[in-house]
Amino acid sequence: MATAKAKSGNPVTRWLKATPEQAKDTGMAMVLICLLLGLAGKFPKFLPVSIVLLIITMAWPKAFKPLAGLWFGLSHLLGSVVSRVILTILFFVIVTPIGVIRRWRGADAMQLKKWKQGTDSVFVERQGAIQDKDLVQPY
């Protein structure tokens, strides 16, 4: 009997898997990095390395599959962490000050003060038939 965890696999090995297209992209990225290092003039020995990497990428792109797994796994991990960090910072920089300012000014959008004072409902009861203008702005 297979469990759900066994079917989904280990998250680390799932991230380290790479498609052939990702392996080819990783090989081309390595070629580009070596070309940039070689053409910058500081590391001219990288130019022949870039040619060798290009030939390997064109002939046998699966050679870059382990590196592609690490490369794309790291990018997935960084993407999930950085997006949470950025969204948290945005929340505390934008949403929290707006809420604090609204509270200082006495805004009560949920009508909590009215609700806590009595036992009546704070819902707006509409009287009469519904007209077209009621549907334009129903709230």
JSON list of C-alpha atoms in Angstrom, two decimals:
[
{"chain": "A", "resi": 1, "resn": "MET", "atom": "CA", "xyz": [0.00, 0.00, 0.00]},
{"chain": "A", "resi": 2, "resn": "ALA", "atom": "CA", "xyz": [1.58, 3.25, -1.14]},
{"chain": "A", "resi": 3, "resn": "THR", "atom": "CA", "xyz": [1.16, 6.35, 0.95]},
{"chain": "A", "resi": 4, "resn": "ALA", "atom": "CA", "xyz": [0.53, 9.83, -0.38]},
{"chain": "A", "resi": 5, "resn": "LYS", "atom": "CA", "xyz": [4.02, 10.90, 0.67]},
{"chain": "A", "resi": 6, "resn": "ALA", "atom": "CA", "xyz": [5.61, 8.06, -1.26]},
{"chain": "A", "resi": 7, "resn": "LYS", "atom": "CA", "xyz": [3.66, 9.03, -4.38]},
{"chain": "A", "resi": 8, "resn": "SER", "atom": "CA", "xyz": [4.62, 12.68, -4.21]},
{"chain": "A", "resi": 9, "resn": "GLY", "atom": "CA", "xyz": [8.24, 11.94, -3.40]},
{"chain": "A", "resi": 10, "resn": "ASN", "atom": "CA", "xyz": [10.72, 13.81, -1.31]},
{"chain": "A", "resi": 11, "resn": "PRO", "atom": "CA", "xyz": [10.44, 17.58, -1.88]},
{"chain": "A", "resi": 12, "resn": "VAL", "atom": "CA", "xyz": [14.21, 17.87, -2.25]},
{"chain": "A", "resi": 13, "resn": "THR", "atom": "CA", "xyz": [14.42, 15.22, -4.97]},
{"chain": "A", "resi": 14, "resn": "ARG", "atom": "CA", "xyz": [11.34, 16.72, -6.64]},
{"chain": "A", "resi": 15, "resn": "TRP", "atom": "CA", "xyz": [13.10, 20.10, -6.84]},
{"chain": "A", "resi": 16, "resn": "LEU", "atom": "CA", "xyz": [16.29, 18.51, -8.11]},
{"chain": "A", "resi": 17, "resn": "LYS", "atom": "CA", "xyz": [14.56, 16.91, -11.09]},
{"chain": "A", "resi": 18, "resn": "ALA", "atom": "CA", "xyz": [15.01, 18.79, -14.34]},
{"chain": "A", "resi": 19, "resn": "THR", "atom": "CA", "xyz": [13.42, 18.48, -17.74]},
{"chain": "A", "resi": 20, "resn": "PRO", "atom": "CA", "xyz": [15.56, 18.13, -20.87]},
{"chain": "A", "resi": 21, "resn": "GLU", "atom": "CA", "xyz": [14.58, 21.69, -21.84]},
{"chain": "A", "resi": 22, "resn": "GLN", "atom": "CA", "xyz": [15.78, 22.99, -18.47]},
{"chain": "A", "resi": 23, "resn": "ALA", "atom": "CA", "xyz": [19.04, 21.05, -18.89]},
{"chain": "A", "resi": 24, "resn": "LYS", "atom": "CA", "xyz": [19.57, 22.66, -22.30]},
{"chain": "A", "resi": 25, "resn": "ASP", "atom": "CA", "xyz": [18.80, 26.11, -20.88]},
{"chain": "A", "resi": 26, "resn": "THR", "atom": "CA", "xyz": [21.29, 25.53, -18.06]},
{"chain": "A", "resi": 27, "resn": "GLY", "atom": "CA", "xyz": [23.96, 24.52, -20.57]},
{"chain": "A", "resi": 28, "resn": "MET", "atom": "CA", "xyz": [23.34, 27.66, -22.59]},
{"chain": "A", "resi": 29, "resn": "ALA", "atom": "CA", "xyz": [23.48, 29.76, -19.43]},
{"chain": "A", "resi": 30, "resn": "MET", "atom": "CA", "xyz": [26.87, 28.23, -18.58]},
{"chain": "A", "resi": 31, "resn": "VAL", "atom": "CA", "xyz": [28.08, 29.00, -22.11]},
{"chain": "A", "resi": 32, "resn": "LEU", "atom": "CA", "xyz": [26.91, 32.60, -21.74]},
{"chain": "A", "resi": 33, "resn": "ILE", "atom": "CA", "xyz": [28.59, 32.99, -18.34]},
{"chain": "A", "resi": 34, "resn": "CYS", "atom": "CA", "xyz": [31.87, 31.64, -19.70]},
{"chain": "A", "resi": 35, "resn": "LEU", "atom": "CA", "xyz": [31.66, 33.90, -22.77]},
{"chain": "A", "resi": 36, "resn": "LEU", "atom": "CA", "xyz": [31.03, 36.96, -20.62]},
{"chain": "A", "resi": 37, "resn": "LEU", "atom": "CA", "xyz": [33.92, 36.11, -18.33]},
{"chain": "A", "resi": 38, "resn": "GLY", "atom": "CA", "xyz": [36.19, 35.46, -21.31]},
{"chain": "A", "resi": 39, "resn": "LEU", "atom": "CA", "xyz": [35.22, 38.57, -23.25]},
{"chain": "A", "resi": 40, "resn": "ALA", "atom": "CA", "xyz": [35.55, 40.83, -20.22]},
{"chain": "A", "resi": 41, "resn": "GLY", "atom": "CA", "xyz": [39.32, 40.41, -20.64]},
{"chain": "A", "resi": 42, "resn": "LYS", "atom": "CA", "xyz": [40.01, 39.26, -17.12]},
{"chain": "A", "resi": 43, "resn": "PHE", "atom": "CA", "xyz": [39.64, 35.53, -17.78]},
{"chain": "A", "resi": 44, "resn": "PRO", "atom": "CA", "xyz": [40.53, 34.76, -21.42]},
{"chain": "A", "resi": 45, "resn": "LYS", "atom": "CA", "xyz": [40.86, 31.04, -20.62]},
{"chain": "A", "resi": 46, "resn": "PHE", "atom": "CA", "xyz": [37.07, 30.82, -20.36]},
{"chain": "A", "resi": 47, "resn": "LEU", "atom": "CA", "xyz": [36.60, 31.29, -24.12]},
{"chain": "A", "resi": 48, "resn": "PRO", "atom": "CA", "xyz": [37.70, 27.73, -25.02]},
{"chain": "A", "resi": 49, "resn": "VAL", "atom": "CA", "xyz": [35.67, 26.41, -22.07]},
{"chain": "A", "resi": 50, "resn": "SER", "atom": "CA", "xyz": [32.58, 28.14, -23.48]},
{"chain": "A", "resi": 51, "resn": "ILE", "atom": "CA", "xyz": [33.14, 26.46, -26.87]},
{"chain": "A", "resi": 52, "resn": "VAL", "atom": "CA", "xyz": [33.42, 23.05, -25.20]},
{"chain": "A", "resi": 53, "resn": "LEU", "atom": "CA", "xyz": [30.29, 23.71, -23.13]},
{"chain": "A", "resi": 54, "resn": "LEU", "atom": "CA", "xyz": [28.42, 24.79, -26.27]},
{"chain": "A", "resi": 55, "resn": "ILE", "atom": "CA", "xyz": [29.35, 21.57, -28.06]},
{"chain": "A", "resi": 56, "resn": "ILE", "atom": "CA", "xyz": [28.27, 19.49, -25.05]},
{"chain": "A", "resi": 57, "resn": "THR", "atom": "CA", "xyz": [25.00, 21.44, -24.84]},
{"chain": "A", "resi": 58, "resn": "MET", "atom": "CA", "xyz": [24.26, 20.84, -28.52]},
{"chain": "A", "resi": 59, "resn": "ALA", "atom": "CA", "xyz": [25.33, 17.18, -28.58]},
{"chain": "A", "resi": 60, "resn": "TRP", "atom": "CA", "xyz": [24.31, 15.89, -25.14]},
{"chain": "A", "resi": 61, "resn": "PRO", "atom": "CA", "xyz": [22.16, 18.34, -23.17]},
{"chain": "A", "resi": 62, "resn": "LYS", "atom": "CA", "xyz": [21.29, 15.70, -20.55]},
{"chain": "A", "resi": 63, "resn": "ALA", "atom": "CA", "xyz": [24.83, 16.15, -19.19]},
{"chain": "A", "resi": 64, "resn": "PHE", "atom": "CA", "xyz": [23.60, 19.33, -17.51]},
{"chain": "A", "resi": 65, "resn": "LYS", "atom": "CA", "xyz": [20.58, 17.65, -15.90]},
{"chain": "A", "resi": 66, "resn": "PRO", "atom": "CA", "xyz": [22.04, 17.45, -12.34]},
{"chain": "A", "resi": 67, "resn": "LEU", "atom": "CA", "xyz": [23.25, 21.05, -12.53]},
{"chain": "A", "resi": 68, "resn": "ALA", "atom": "CA", "xyz": [19.88, 22.12, -13.95]},
{"chain": "A", "resi": 69, "resn": "GLY", "atom": "CA", "xyz": [18.12, 20.42, -11.05]},
{"chain": "A", "resi": 70, "resn": "LEU", "atom": "CA", "xyz": [20.24, 22.36, -8.57]},
{"chain": "A", "resi": 71, "resn": "TRP", "atom": "CA", "xyz": [19.91, 25.58, -10.57]},
{"chain": "A", "resi": 72, "resn": "PHE", "atom": "CA", "xyz": [16.12, 25.45, -10.91]},
{"chain": "A", "resi": 73, "resn": "GLY", "atom": "CA", "xyz": [15.63, 24.03, -7.41]},
{"chain": "A", "resi": 74, "resn": "LEU", "atom": "CA", "xyz": [17.59, 26.93, -5.94]},
{"chain": "A", "resi": 75, "resn": "SER", "atom": "CA", "xyz": [15.62, 29.41, -8.04]},
{"chain": "A", "resi": 76, "resn": "HIS", "atom": "CA", "xyz": [12.34, 27.86, -6.86]},
{"chain": "A", "resi": 77, "resn": "LEU", "atom": "CA", "xyz": [13.45, 28.05, -3.23]},
{"chain": "A", "resi": 78, "resn": "LEU", "atom": "CA", "xyz": [14.66, 31.64, -3.56]},
{"chain": "A", "resi": 79, "resn": "GLY", "atom": "CA", "xyz": [11.47, 32.62, -5.37]},
{"chain": "A", "resi": 80, "resn": "SER", "atom": "CA", "xyz": [9.22, 31.26, -2.66]},
{"chain": "A", "resi": 81, "resn": "VAL", "atom": "CA", "xyz": [11.25, 32.82, 0.17]},
{"chain": "A", "resi": 82, "resn": "VAL", "atom": "CA", "xyz": [11.81, 36.21, -1.46]},
{"chain": "A", "resi": 83, "resn": "SER", "atom": "CA", "xyz": [8.17, 36.59, -2.49]},
{"chain": "A", "resi": 84, "resn": "ARG", "atom": "CA", "xyz": [7.05, 35.98, 1.10]},
{"chain": "A", "resi": 85, "resn": "VAL", "atom": "CA", "xyz": [9.61, 38.44, 2.43]},
{"chain": "A", "resi": 86, "resn": "ILE", "atom": "CA", "xyz": [8.61, 41.14, -0.09]},
{"chain": "A", "resi": 87, "resn": "LEU", "atom": "CA", "xyz": [4.88, 40.64, 0.56]},
{"chain": "A", "resi": 88, "resn": "THR", "atom": "CA", "xyz": [5.47, 40.82, 4.32]},
{"chain": "A", "resi": 89, "resn": "ILE", "atom": "CA", "xyz": [7.45, 44.03, 3.97]},
{"chain": "A", "resi": 90, "resn": "LEU", "atom": "CA", "xyz": [4.78, 45.54, 1.70]},
{"chain": "A", "resi": 91, "resn": "PHE", "atom": "CA", "xyz": [2.07, 44.61, 4.19]},
{"chain": "A", "resi": 92, "resn": "PHE", "atom": "CA", "xyz": [3.86, 46.27, 7.10]},
{"chain": "A", "resi": 93, "resn": "VAL", "atom": "CA", "xyz": [4.89, 49.32, 5.05]},
{"chain": "A", "resi": 94, "resn": "ILE", "atom": "CA", "xyz": [1.57, 49.98, 3.27]},
{"chain": "A", "resi": 95, "resn": "VAL", "atom": "CA", "xyz": [-1.39, 48.20, 4.90]},
{"chain": "A", "resi": 96, "resn": "THR", "atom": "CA", "xyz": [-0.46, 48.55, 8.57]},
{"chain": "A", "resi": 97, "resn": "PRO", "atom": "CA", "xyz": [0.08, 52.35, 8.50]},
{"chain": "A", "resi": 98, "resn": "ILE", "atom": "CA", "xyz": [-3.23, 52.81, 6.66]},
{"chain": "A", "resi": 99, "resn": "GLY", "atom": "CA", "xyz": [-5.00, 50.77, 9.34]},
{"chain": "A", "resi": 100, "resn": "VAL", "atom": "CA", "xyz": [-3.30, 52.70, 12.14]},
{"chain": "A", "resi": 101, "resn": "ILE", "atom": "CA", "xyz": [-4.20, 56.06, 10.58]},
{"chain": "A", "resi": 102, "resn": "ARG", "atom": "CA", "xyz": [-7.82, 54.97, 10.08]},
{"chain": "A", "resi": 103, "resn": "ARG", "atom": "CA", "xyz": [-8.03, 53.84, 13.69]},
{"chain": "A", "resi": 104, "resn": "TRP", "atom": "CA", "xyz": [-6.55, 57.14, 14.95]},
{"chain": "A", "resi": 105, "resn": "ARG", "atom": "CA", "xyz": [-9.13, 59.07, 12.88]},
{"chain": "A", "resi": 106, "resn": "GLY", "atom": "CA", "xyz": [-11.94, 57.01, 14.36]},
{"chain": "A", "resi": 107, "resn": "ALA", "atom": "CA", "xyz": [-13.01, 55.09, 11.25]},
{"chain": "A", "resi": 108, "resn": "ASP", "atom": "CA", "xyz": [-15.29, 52.16, 12.03]},
{"chain": "A", "resi": 109, "resn": "ALA", "atom": "CA", "xyz": [-15.91, 50.41, 8.72]},
{"chain": "A", "resi": 110, "resn": "MET", "atom": "CA", "xyz": [-17.31, 47.28, 10.37]},
{"chain": "A", "resi": 111, "resn": "GLN", "atom": "CA", "xyz": [-19.51, 49.31, 12.76]},
{"chain": "A", "resi": 112, "resn": "LEU", "atom": "CA", "xyz": [-18.07, 47.51, 15.76]},
{"chain": "A", "resi": 113, "resn": "LYS", "atom": "CA", "xyz": [-18.91, 50.36, 18.15]},
{"chain": "A", "resi": 114, "resn": "LYS", "atom": "CA", "xyz": [-22.56, 50.30, 17.11]},
{"chain": "A", "resi": 115, "resn": "TRP", "atom": "CA", "xyz": [-22.69, 46.51, 17.36]},
{"chain": "A", "resi": 116, "resn": "LYS", "atom": "CA", "xyz": [-21.15, 46.40, 20.83]},
{"chain": "A", "resi": 117, "resn": "GLN", "atom": "CA", "xyz": [-23.47, 49.06, 22.24]},
{"chain": "A", "resi": 118, "resn": "GLY", "atom": "CA", "xyz": [-26.78, 47.33, 21.63]},
{"chain": "A", "resi": 119, "resn": "THR", "atom": "CA", "xyz": [-28.36, 44.06, 20.78]},
{"chain": "A", "resi": 120, "resn": "ASP", "atom": "CA", "xyz": [-29.75, 45.22, 17.44]},
{"chain": "A", "resi": 121, "resn": "SER", "atom": "CA", "xyz": [-28.32, 44.14, 14.15]},
{"chain": "A", "resi": 122, "resn": "VAL", "atom": "CA", "xyz": [-25.99, 46.46, 12.25]},
{"chain": "A", "resi": 123, "resn": "PHE", "atom": "CA", "xyz": [-27.21, 45.19, 8.90]},
{"chain": "A", "resi": 124, "resn": "VAL", "atom": "CA", "xyz": [-28.97, 47.72, 6.70]},
{"chain": "A", "resi": 125, "resn": "GLU", "atom": "CA", "xyz": [-32.55, 46.63, 6.12]},
{"chain": "A", "resi": 126, "resn": "ARG", "atom": "CA", "xyz": [-33.98, 47.70, 2.80]},
{"chain": "A", "resi": 127, "resn": "GLN", "atom": "CA", "xyz": [-37.60, 48.66, 2.63]},
{"chain": "A", "resi": 128, "resn": "GLY", "atom": "CA", "xyz": [-39.75, 48.31, -0.47]},
{"chain": "A", "resi": 129, "resn": "ALA", "atom": "CA", "xyz": [-39.12, 46.76, -3.86]},
{"chain": "A", "resi": 130, "resn": "ILE", "atom": "CA", "xyz": [-35.65, 46.55, -5.36]},
{"chain": "A", "resi": 131, "resn": "GLN", "atom": "CA", "xyz": [-35.10, 49.09, -8.13]},
{"chain": "A", "resi": 132, "resn": "ASP", "atom": "CA", "xyz": [-32.46, 49.44, -10.85]},
{"chain": "A", "resi": 133, "resn": "LYS", "atom": "CA", "xyz": [-30.47, 52.01, -8.88]},
{"chain": "A", "resi": 134, "resn": "ASP", "atom": "CA", "xyz": [-30.18, 49.54, -5.97]},
{"chain": "A", "resi": 135, "resn": "LEU", "atom": "CA", "xyz": [-28.36, 47.07, -8.21]},
{"chain": "A", "resi": 136, "resn": "VAL", "atom": "CA", "xyz": [-25.77, 49.64, -9.38]},
{"chain": "A", "resi": 137, "resn": "GLN", "atom": "CA", "xyz": [-24.31, 50.03, -5.88]},
{"chain": "A", "resi": 138, "resn": "PRO", "atom": "CA", "xyz": [-25.73, 47.16, -3.83]},
{"chain": "A", "resi": 139, "resn": "TYR", "atom": "CA", "xyz": [-23.66, 47.90, -0.74]}
]
